[in-house]
Short mmCIF file of N, CA and C in Angstrom, two decimals:
data_model
loop_
_atom_site.label_atom_id
_atom_site.label_comp_id
_atom_site.label_asym_id
_atom_site.label_seq_id
_atom_site.Cartn_x
_atom_site.Cartn_y
_atom_site.Cartn_z
N UNK Y 1 0.52 -0.95 -0.09
CA UNK Y 1 -0.13 0.12 0.40
C UNK Y 1 0.62 1.21 0.07
N UNK Y 2 1.98 0.70 0.73
CA UNK Y 2 2.76 2.29 0.22
C UNK Y 2 3.15 2.88 -0.68
N UNK Y 3 3.24 2.18 -1.91
CA UNK Y 3 3.83 2.16 -3.21
C UNK Y 3 2.04 3.48 -3.49
N UNK Y 4 1.32 2.66 -3.19
CA UNK Y 4 -0.14 3.84 -3.65
C UNK Y 4 0.19 5.08 -3.05
N UNK Y 5 0.21 5.17 -1.63
CA UNK Y 5 0.45 6.54 -1.43
C UNK Y 5 1.16 7.00 -2.17
N UNK Y 6 2.45 6.87 -2.25
CA UNK Y 6 3.80 7.36 -2.81
C UNK Y 6 3.64 8.08 -3.95
N UNK Y 7 2.40 7.13 -5.05
CA UNK Y 7 2.02 7.80 -6.47
C UNK Y 7 0.89 8.90 -5.80
N UNK Y 8 0.32 9.05 -5.03
CA UNK Y 8 -0.88 9.98 -4.77
C UNK Y 8 -0.19 11.33 -4.42
N UNK Y 9 0.53 11.31 -3.38
CA UNK Y 9 1.64 12.16 -3.04
C UNK Y 9 2.06 13.00 -4.04
N UNK Y 10 3.44 12.09 -4.81
CA UNK Y 10 3.54 12.76 -5.81
C UNK Y 10 2.96 12.83 -7.82
N UNK Y 11 1.78 11.92 -7.65
CA UNK Y 11 0.90 12.62 -8.65
C UNK Y 11 1.56 11.89 -10.01
N UNK Y 12 2.27 10.54 -9.29
CA UNK Y 12 2.80 9.71 -10.56
C UNK Y 12 1.40 8.59 -11.76
N UNK Y 13 1.26 9.17 -12.79
CA UNK Y 13 0.24 8.36 -13.30
C UNK Y 13 0.31 6.94 -13.23
N UNK Y 14 -0.43 5.68 -13.10
CA UNK Y 14 -0.17 4.27 -13.46
C UNK Y 14 0.34 4.13 -14.68
N UNK Y 15 1.15 3.11 -14.80
CA UNK Y 15 1.91 2.90 -16.04
C UNK Y 15 1.11 2.63 -17.73
N UNK Y 16 -0.36 1.82 -17.29
CA UNK Y 16 -0.67 1.92 -18.03
C UNK Y 16 -1.66 3.07 -18.26
N UNK Y 17 -2.10 4.15 -17.92
CA UNK Y 17 -1.92 5.17 -18.51
C UNK Y 17 -1.03 6.43 -19.47
N UNK Y 18 0.05 6.13 -18.66
CA UNK Y 18 1.15 6.94 -19.47
C UNK Y 18 1.76 6.11 -21.13
N UNK Y 19 1.48 4.54 -20.86
CA UNK Y 19 1.60 4.14 -22.20
C UNK Y 19 0.34 4.14 -23.24
N UNK Y 20 -0.67 4.50 -22.97
CA UNK Y 20 -1.83 4.10 -23.58
C UNK Y 20 -2.14 5.53 -24.94
N UNK Y 21 -2.23 5.17 -26.15
CA UNK Y 21 -1.72 6.37 -27.28
C UNK Y 21 -2.63 7.08 -27.05
N UNK Y 22 -2.92 7.85 -27.96
CA UNK Y 22 -3.65 9.46 -27.59
C UNK Y 22 -4.66 8.93 -28.52
N UNK Y 23 -4.95 8.93 -29.77
CA UNK Y 23 -5.56 7.95 -30.43
C UNK Y 23 -6.32 6.25 -30.52
N UNK Y 24 -7.28 6.73 -30.33
CA UNK Y 24 -7.64 5.04 -30.80
C UNK Y 24 -7.69 4.38 -32.10
N UNK Y 25 -7.37 3.19 -32.28
CA UNK Y 25 -8.09 3.04 -33.63
C UNK Y 25 -9.19 3.74 -34.33
N UNK Y 26 -9.83 3.67 -33.76
CA UNK Y 26 -11.48 3.96 -34.37
C UNK Y 26 -11.38 5.70 -34.18
N UNK Y 27 -10.64 6.21 -33.92
CA UNK Y 27 -10.15 7.65 -34.47
C UNK Y 27 -9.45 8.08 -34.95
N UNK Y 28 -8.99 6.98 -35.91
CA UNK Y 28 -7.83 7.24 -36.72
C UNK Y 28 -8.42 8.34 -38.19
N UNK Y 29 -7.52 8.89 -38.25
CA UNK Y 29 -8.23 9.06 -39.94
C UNK Y 29 -8.02 8.35 -41.17
N UNK Y 30 -7.44 7.70 -40.71
CA UNK Y 30 -7.72 7.06 -42.30
C UNK Y 30 -8.59 6.26 -42.41
N UNK Y 31 -9.05 5.64 -41.51
CA UNK Y 31 -10.62 5.13 -40.91
C UNK Y 31 -11.51 6.15 -41.46
N UNK Y 32 -11.70 7.48 -40.93
CA UNK Y 32 -12.99 8.23 -41.66
C UNK Y 32 -12.79 8.89 -43.14
N UNK Y 33 -11.60 8.68 -43.39
CA UNK Y 33 -11.16 8.90 -44.81
C UNK Y 33 -12.59 7.92 -46.11
N UNK Y 34 -12.62 7.45 -46.16
CA UNK Y 34 -13.95 6.24 -46.73
C UNK Y 34 -15.10 7.41 -46.57
N UNK Y 35 -15.44 7.48 -44.42
CA UNK Y 35 -16.51 8.23 -44.87
C UNK Y 35 -16.75 9.79 -44.90
N UNK Y 36 -15.86 10.45 -45.54
CA UNK Y 36 -15.60 11.44 -45.42
C UNK Y 36 -16.22 11.37 -47.14
N UNK Y 37 -15.55 10.59 -47.85
CA UNK Y 37 -15.08 10.83 -49.48
C UNK Y 37 -16.62 10.27 -49.99
N UNK Y 38 -17.22 9.57 -49.05
CA UNK Y 38 -18.68 9.10 -49.97
C UNK Y 38 -19.96 9.30 -49.05
N UNK Y 39 -20.09 10.02 -47.88
CA UNK Y 39 -20.66 10.67 -47.48
C UNK Y 39 -21.01 11.78 -47.29
N UNK Y 40 -20.00 12.37 -46.53
CA UNK Y 40 -19.94 13.58 -45.79
C UNK Y 40 -19.62 14.55 -46.74
N UNK Y 41 -18.64 13.84 -47.73
CA UNK Y 41 -18.31 15.31 -48.84
C UNK Y 41 -19.78 15.49 -49.40
N UNK Y 42 -20.47 14.94 -49.58
CA UNK Y 42 -21.41 15.02 -50.56
C UNK Y 42 -22.57 15.93 -49.89
N UNK Y 43 -22.52 15.52 -48.88
CA UNK Y 43 -23.30 16.42 -47.70
C UNK Y 43 -23.15 18.06 -47.53
N UNK Y 44 -21.59 18.14 -47.70
CA UNK Y 44 -21.27 19.37 -47.88
C UNK Y 44 -21.33 20.12 -48.75
N UNK Y 45 -21.41 19.34 -50.01
CA UNK Y 45 -21.47 19.96 -50.89
C UNK Y 45 -22.76 20.00 -51.37
N UNK Y 46 -23.58 19.69 -50.91
CA UNK Y 46 -25.53 19.80 -51.11
C UNK Y 46 -25.20 21.32 -49.67
N UNK Y 47 -24.69 21.66 -48.43
CA UNK Y 47 -24.58 22.65 -48.39
C UNK Y 47 -24.56 24.08 -48.46
N UNK Y 48 -23.04 23.67 -49.45
CA UNK Y 48 -22.36 24.91 -49.96
C UNK Y 48 -23.22 25.34 -50.76
N UNK Y 49 -23.66 24.80 -52.00
CA UNK Y 49 -24.96 24.61 -53.16
C UNK Y 49 -25.94 25.48 -52.22
N UNK Y 50 -26.67 25.08 -51.24
CA UNK Y 50 -27.98 25.60 -50.65
C UNK Y 50 -27.51 27.08 -50.15
N UNK Y 51 -26.40 27.29 -49.99
CA UNK Y 51 -26.17 28.49 -49.05
C UNK Y 51 -25.43 29.29 -50.30
N UNK Y 52 -25.34 28.92 -51.18
CA UNK Y 52 -24.55 29.63 -52.48
C UNK Y 52 -25.96 30.25 -53.26
N UNK Y 53 -27.01 29.85 -52.99
CA UNK Y 53 -28.63 30.18 -52.96
C UNK Y 53 -29.23 31.18 -52.88
N UNK Y 54 -28.82 31.28 -51.43
CA UNK Y 54 -29.15 32.39 -50.17
C UNK Y 54 -27.83 33.44 -49.88
N UNK Y 55 -28.69 34.33 -49.39
CA UNK Y 55 -27.40 35.08 -48.92
C UNK Y 55 -25.92 35.60 -49.81
N UNK Y 56 -26.68 36.36 -51.04
CA UNK Y 56 -26.07 36.67 -51.93
C UNK Y 56 -25.14 37.89 -50.91
N UNK Y 57 -26.54 38.77 -50.43
CA UNK Y 57 -25.59 40.47 -50.12
C UNK Y 57 -24.67 40.35 -48.91
N UNK Y 58 -23.93 38.75 -48.62
CA UNK Y 58 -23.18 38.92 -47.61
C UNK Y 58 -21.88 39.95 -48.06
N UNK Y 59 -21.27 40.06 -46.94
CA UNK Y 59 -19.92 41.23 -47.27
C UNK Y 59 -18.70 39.88 -46.63
N UNK Y 60 -17.88 40.43 -47.75
CA UNK Y 60 -16.99 39.35 -47.98
C UNK Y 60 -15.89 40.12 -46.67
N UNK Y 61 -15.36 39.44 -45.49
CA UNK Y 61 -14.88 40.29 -44.64
C UNK Y 61 -13.66 38.78 -45.22
N UNK Y 62 -12.13 40.04 -44.61
CA UNK Y 62 -10.96 39.47 -45.17
C UNK Y 62 -10.57 38.66 -44.30
N UNK Y 63 -10.45 37.43 -44.43
CA UNK Y 63 -10.87 36.28 -43.15
C UNK Y 63 -9.30 35.62 -42.52
N UNK Y 64 -8.91 35.73 -41.76
CA UNK Y 64 -7.58 35.18 -41.42
C UNK Y 64 -7.66 33.55 -41.58
N UNK Y 65 -6.30 33.09 -41.99
CA UNK Y 65 -5.74 31.83 -41.89
C UNK Y 65 -6.79 30.89 -41.11
N UNK Y 66 -7.24 30.04 -41.01
CA UNK Y 66 -7.96 29.03 -40.34
C UNK Y 66 -6.90 27.87 -39.85
N UNK Y 67 -6.71 28.02 -38.52
CA UNK Y 67 -5.57 26.45 -37.92
C UNK Y 67 -6.20 25.60 -37.59
N UNK Y 68 -7.19 24.68 -38.15
CA UNK Y 68 -8.04 23.65 -37.07
C UNK Y 68 -8.21 22.84 -37.69
N UNK Y 69 -6.62 21.55 -37.09
CA UNK Y 69 -6.36 20.34 -37.46
C UNK Y 69 -6.92 19.33 -36.10
N UNK Y 70 -8.01 19.58 -35.49
CA UNK Y 70 -8.45 18.50 -34.37
C UNK Y 70 -9.49 18.42 -34.43
N UNK Y 71 -9.94 17.12 -34.00
CA UNK Y 71 -11.20 16.62 -34.13
C UNK Y 71 -12.39 17.73 -33.28
N UNK Y 72 -12.17 18.31 -32.27
CA UNK Y 72 -12.75 19.41 -31.68
C UNK Y 72 -13.19 20.03 -32.44
N UNK Y 73 -11.91 20.70 -32.73
CA UNK Y 73 -12.69 22.12 -34.02
C UNK Y 73 -13.72 21.45 -34.71
N UNK Y 74 -13.60 20.80 -35.40
CA UNK Y 74 -14.39 20.54 -36.40
C UNK Y 74 -15.52 19.84 -35.43
N UNK Y 75 -15.54 19.22 -34.22
CA UNK Y 75 -16.96 18.85 -33.91
C UNK Y 75 -17.48 20.50 -33.16
N UNK Y 76 -17.15 21.09 -32.74
CA UNK Y 76 -17.14 23.05 -32.77
C UNK Y 76 -18.08 23.11 -33.38
N UNK Y 77 -17.25 23.29 -34.44
CA UNK Y 77 -18.26 23.88 -36.48
C UNK Y 77 -19.19 23.34 -36.36
N UNK Y 78 -19.66 21.55 -36.05
CA UNK Y 78 -20.58 20.94 -36.34
C UNK Y 78 -21.88 21.76 -35.19
N UNK Y 79 -21.17 21.98 -34.25
CA UNK Y 79 -22.51 22.13 -33.42
C UNK Y 79 -23.11 23.33 -33.71
N UNK Y 80 -22.12 24.73 -34.20
CA UNK Y 80 -22.51 25.92 -34.40
C UNK Y 80 -23.30 25.84 -35.62
N UNK Y 81 -23.45 24.56 -37.26
CA UNK Y 81 -24.25 24.55 -37.79
C UNK Y 81 -25.73 23.89 -37.08
N UNK Y 82 -25.79 23.10 -36.21
CA UNK Y 82 -26.78 22.69 -35.28
C UNK Y 82 -27.19 23.43 -34.25
N UNK Y 83 -26.71 24.24 -33.95
CA UNK Y 83 -27.32 25.54 -33.37
C UNK Y 83 -28.17 26.59 -34.80
N UNK Y 84 -27.32 26.38 -35.50
CA UNK Y 84 -27.99 27.72 -36.51
C UNK Y 84 -29.37 27.00 -37.28
N UNK Y 85 -29.44 25.65 -36.62
CA UNK Y 85 -30.54 25.17 -37.53
C UNK Y 85 -31.68 25.20 -37.24
N UNK Y 86 -31.53 25.93 -36.12
CA UNK Y 86 -33.07 26.17 -35.21
C UNK Y 86 -33.40 27.49 -35.77
N UNK Y 87 -33.14 28.00 -36.58
CA UNK Y 87 -33.39 29.41 -36.77
C UNK Y 87 -34.52 29.17 -37.83
N UNK Y 88 -34.86 30.52 -38.57
CA UNK Y 88 -35.76 30.21 -39.18
C UNK Y 88 -35.46 30.17 -40.34
N UNK Y 89 -35.24 28.61 -41.49
CA UNK Y 89 -34.34 29.15 -42.95
C UNK Y 89 -35.30 28.11 -43.21
N UNK Y 90 -34.69 27.51 -44.22
CA UNK Y 90 -35.54 26.40 -45.88
C UNK Y 90 -35.48 25.65 -44.81
N UNK Y 91 -36.12 24.54 -45.00
CA UNK Y 91 -36.44 22.94 -44.76
C UNK Y 91 -35.15 22.30 -45.26
N UNK Y 92 -34.83 22.21 -46.47
CA UNK Y 92 -33.95 21.80 -47.45
C UNK Y 92 -32.46 22.01 -46.34
N UNK Y 93 -31.72 23.21 -46.40
CA UNK Y 93 -31.24 24.02 -46.15
C UNK Y 93 -30.69 23.29 -44.19
N UNK Y 94 -31.90 22.93 -43.40
CA UNK Y 94 -31.94 22.59 -42.00
C UNK Y 94 -31.81 21.37 -42.06
N UNK Y 95 -32.16 20.70 -42.65
CA UNK Y 95 -32.20 19.23 -43.20
C UNK Y 95 -30.44 18.54 -43.61
N UNK Y 96 -29.73 19.61 -44.53
CA UNK Y 96 -28.08 18.98 -44.73
C UNK Y 96 -27.76 19.48 -43.62
N UNK Y 97 -28.24 20.70 -43.19
CA UNK Y 97 -26.78 21.24 -42.09
C UNK Y 97 -27.07 20.15 -40.97
N UNK Y 98 -28.15 19.26 -40.33
CA UNK Y 98 -28.64 18.64 -39.27
C UNK Y 98 -27.89 17.32 -39.97
N UNK Y 99 -27.94 16.79 -41.40
CA UNK Y 99 -27.08 15.83 -41.40
C UNK Y 99 -25.50 15.87 -41.50
N UNK Y 100 -25.06 16.91 -41.75
CA UNK Y 100 -23.47 16.83 -41.57
C UNK Y 100 -23.30 16.67 -39.87
N UNK Y 101 -24.43 17.72 -38.80
CA UNK Y 101 -24.24 17.26 -37.87
C UNK Y 101 -24.13 16.09 -37.51
N UNK Y 102 -24.91 15.14 -37.43
CA UNK Y 102 -25.20 14.03 -37.22
C UNK Y 102 -23.97 12.92 -38.07
N UNK Y 103 -23.67 12.85 -38.75
CA UNK Y 103 -22.33 12.13 -39.55
C UNK Y 103 -21.05 12.26 -39.05
N UNK Y 104 -20.78 14.37 -38.14
CA UNK Y 104 -19.41 14.22 -37.50
C UNK Y 104 -19.67 13.73 -36.19
N UNK Y 105 -20.96 13.95 -36.07
CA UNK Y 105 -21.40 13.35 -34.39
C UNK Y 105 -20.80 11.44 -34.64
N UNK Y 106 -21.48 10.98 -35.64
CA UNK Y 106 -21.09 8.97 -35.25
C UNK Y 106 -19.35 9.32 -35.53
N UNK Y 107 -18.65 10.10 -36.67
CA UNK Y 107 -17.82 9.80 -37.26
C UNK Y 107 -16.86 9.94 -36.02
N UNK Y 108 -17.27 11.11 -35.23
CA UNK Y 108 -16.22 11.49 -33.66
C UNK Y 108 -16.83 11.02 -32.02
N UNK Y 109 -17.84 9.90 -32.83
CA UNK Y 109 -18.56 9.35 -31.42
C UNK Y 109 -16.99 8.08 -30.50
N UNK Y 110 -16.26 8.05 -31.27
CA UNK Y 110 -15.63 6.86 -30.84
C UNK Y 110 -14.23 7.86 -29.90
N UNK Y 111 -13.77 8.67 -30.69
CA UNK Y 111 -13.03 9.60 -29.52
C UNK Y 111 -13.06 10.33 -28.59
N UNK Y 112 -12.28 10.71 -27.90
CA UNK Y 112 -12.78 10.86 -26.29
C UNK Y 112 -12.63 12.08 -26.23
N UNK Y 113 -11.81 12.93 -27.02
CA UNK Y 113 -11.87 14.36 -26.90
C UNK Y 113 -12.76 15.37 -27.77
N UNK Y 114 -13.30 14.20 -28.42
CA UNK Y 114 -14.35 15.61 -29.57
C UNK Y 114 -15.70 14.77 -28.96
N UNK Y 115 -16.08 14.07 -27.78
CA UNK Y 115 -17.34 13.52 -28.24
C UNK Y 115 -18.32 14.65 -26.97
N UNK Y 116 -17.63 15.62 -26.50
CA UNK Y 116 -18.35 16.76 -25.65
C UNK Y 116 -19.98 17.20 -26.36
N UNK Y 117 -20.39 17.08 -25.50
CA UNK Y 117 -21.87 17.81 -26.03
C UNK Y 117 -21.48 19.21 -25.86
N UNK Y 118 -22.76 19.20 -27.17
CA UNK Y 118 -22.46 20.97 -27.64
C UNK Y 118 -23.33 21.30 -26.72
N UNK Y 119 -22.24 22.29 -26.58
CA UNK Y 119 -23.16 23.91 -25.51
C UNK Y 119 -24.55 24.59 -26.21
N UNK Y 120 -26.03 24.25 -25.56
CA UNK Y 120 -26.61 24.90 -26.09
C UNK Y 120 -26.98 26.31 -25.57
N UNK Y 121 -26.49 27.51 -26.01
CA UNK Y 121 -26.66 28.81 -26.03
C UNK Y 121 -27.30 29.55 -27.01
N UNK Y 122 -28.39 30.03 -26.87
CA UNK Y 122 -29.29 31.21 -27.79
C UNK Y 122 -28.55 31.28 -29.22
N UNK Y 123 -29.23 30.82 -30.46
CA UNK Y 123 -28.12 31.93 -31.22
C UNK Y 123 -29.44 33.26 -31.92
N UNK Y 124 -28.32 33.84 -32.24
CA UNK Y 124 -29.25 35.66 -33.07
C UNK Y 124 -30.04 34.83 -34.00
N UNK Y 125 -30.93 34.71 -34.18
CA UNK Y 125 -31.67 34.42 -35.59
C UNK Y 125 -32.74 35.53 -36.46
N UNK Y 126 -31.45 36.17 -36.89
CA UNK Y 126 -32.17 37.66 -37.97
C UNK Y 126 -31.64 36.66 -39.29
N UNK Y 127 -32.55 36.68 -40.00
CA UNK Y 127 -32.46 36.07 -41.22
C UNK Y 127 -31.42 36.74 -42.16
N UNK Y 128 -31.18 37.65 -42.15
CA UNK Y 128 -30.51 38.34 -43.28
C UNK Y 128 -28.74 38.05 -42.57
N UNK Y 129 -28.91 37.99 -41.20
CA UNK Y 129 -27.50 37.34 -40.98
C UNK Y 129 -27.14 36.15 -40.06
N UNK Y 130 -28.31 35.10 -40.42
CA UNK Y 130 -28.13 34.26 -39.75
C UNK Y 130 -27.87 33.19 -41.42
N UNK Y 131 -28.17 33.65 -42.36
CA UNK Y 131 -27.47 33.04 -43.84
C UNK Y 131 -26.72 33.13 -44.27
N UNK Y 132 -26.02 34.58 -43.77
CA UNK Y 132 -24.31 34.77 -43.56
C UNK Y 132 -23.67 33.92 -42.83
N UNK Y 133 -23.73 34.02 -41.67
CA UNK Y 133 -23.23 33.08 -41.09
C UNK Y 133 -22.88 31.39 -41.17
N UNK Y 134 -24.27 31.04 -41.50
CA UNK Y 134 -24.26 29.72 -42.29
C UNK Y 134 -23.02 29.68 -43.16
N UNK Y 135 -23.10 30.33 -44.26
CA UNK Y 135 -22.18 30.09 -45.08
C UNK Y 135 -20.79 30.73 -45.12
N UNK Y 136 -20.80 31.35 -44.00
CA UNK Y 136 -19.40 31.75 -43.58
C UNK Y 136 -18.93 30.27 -42.72
N UNK Y 137 -19.50 29.60 -41.85
CA UNK Y 137 -19.36 28.27 -40.62
C UNK Y 137 -19.24 27.64 -42.22
N UNK Y 138 -20.19 27.19 -42.97
CA UNK Y 138 -19.67 25.98 -44.09
C UNK Y 138 -18.49 26.26 -44.80
N UNK Y 139 -18.02 27.40 -45.46
CA UNK Y 139 -16.80 27.38 -45.61
C UNK Y 139 -15.56 27.42 -45.39
N UNK Y 140 -15.58 27.46 -44.15
CA UNK Y 140 -14.43 27.36 -42.46
C UNK Y 140 -14.86 25.96 -42.39
N UNK Y 141 -15.71 25.56 -42.03
CA UNK Y 141 -15.83 23.94 -42.04
C UNK Y 141 -15.64 23.00 -42.62
N UNK Y 142 -15.65 23.37 -44.49
CA UNK Y 142 -14.97 22.31 -45.19
C UNK Y 142 -14.01 22.93 -45.45
N UNK Y 143 -13.10 23.78 -45.13
CA UNK Y 143 -11.76 24.04 -45.40
C UNK Y 143 -10.85 23.19 -43.91
N UNK Y 144 -11.65 23.72 -42.76
CA UNK Y 144 -11.09 22.41 -41.65
C UNK Y 144 -11.10 21.14 -41.50
N UNK Y 145 -11.91 20.86 -42.62
CA UNK Y 145 -11.94 19.29 -42.66
C UNK Y 145 -10.73 18.61 -43.82
N UNK Y 146 -10.55 19.52 -44.68
CA UNK Y 146 -9.44 19.23 -45.64
C UNK Y 146 -7.72 19.47 -44.34
N UNK Y 147 -7.79 20.45 -43.67
CA UNK Y 147 -7.11 20.51 -42.87
C UNK Y 147 -6.96 19.38 -42.25
N UNK Y 148 -7.69 18.97 -41.71
CA UNK Y 148 -7.82 17.62 -40.92
C UNK Y 148 -7.14 16.53 -41.26
N UNK Y 149 -8.07 16.40 -42.24
CA UNK Y 149 -7.14 14.77 -43.33
C UNK Y 149 -6.04 14.75 -43.56
N UNK Y 150 -5.55 15.99 -43.88
CA UNK Y 150 -4.30 16.40 -44.38
C UNK Y 150 -3.16 16.42 -43.46
N UNK Y 151 -3.64 16.44 -41.97
CA UNK Y 151 -2.41 16.91 -40.90
C UNK Y 151 -1.93 15.66 -40.89
#
């Protein structure tokens, strides 16, 4: 029992925690590539096309270079899409946003670092600005996903 006391006092981790891999095999990118190529990319393209049909009046901002190569960043963006899908938008766009969120959640459900629940906070749902925000998030989301798969 003395060794357990010393581990507690000095904060020494058990060996199985130290040697455990950071990402499990279920969370590897090579396993996600087919899901992206055959399912998620199709839904993202639909979202891009749908958002292009709306929100022509959006102002182009000078956007910074995004560095989002973690599963947590992608999951957070999917959560933003899910929150914005509750706003007053077309049913087709709402369904596409929900499909993307569901696919991302199912892809990352085995990843321990990306399975946090989405924070539910009220979104400002002014029709003119919500379409612009959706368009902006979709373009960021697509580029982040590509960065994630290439990193």
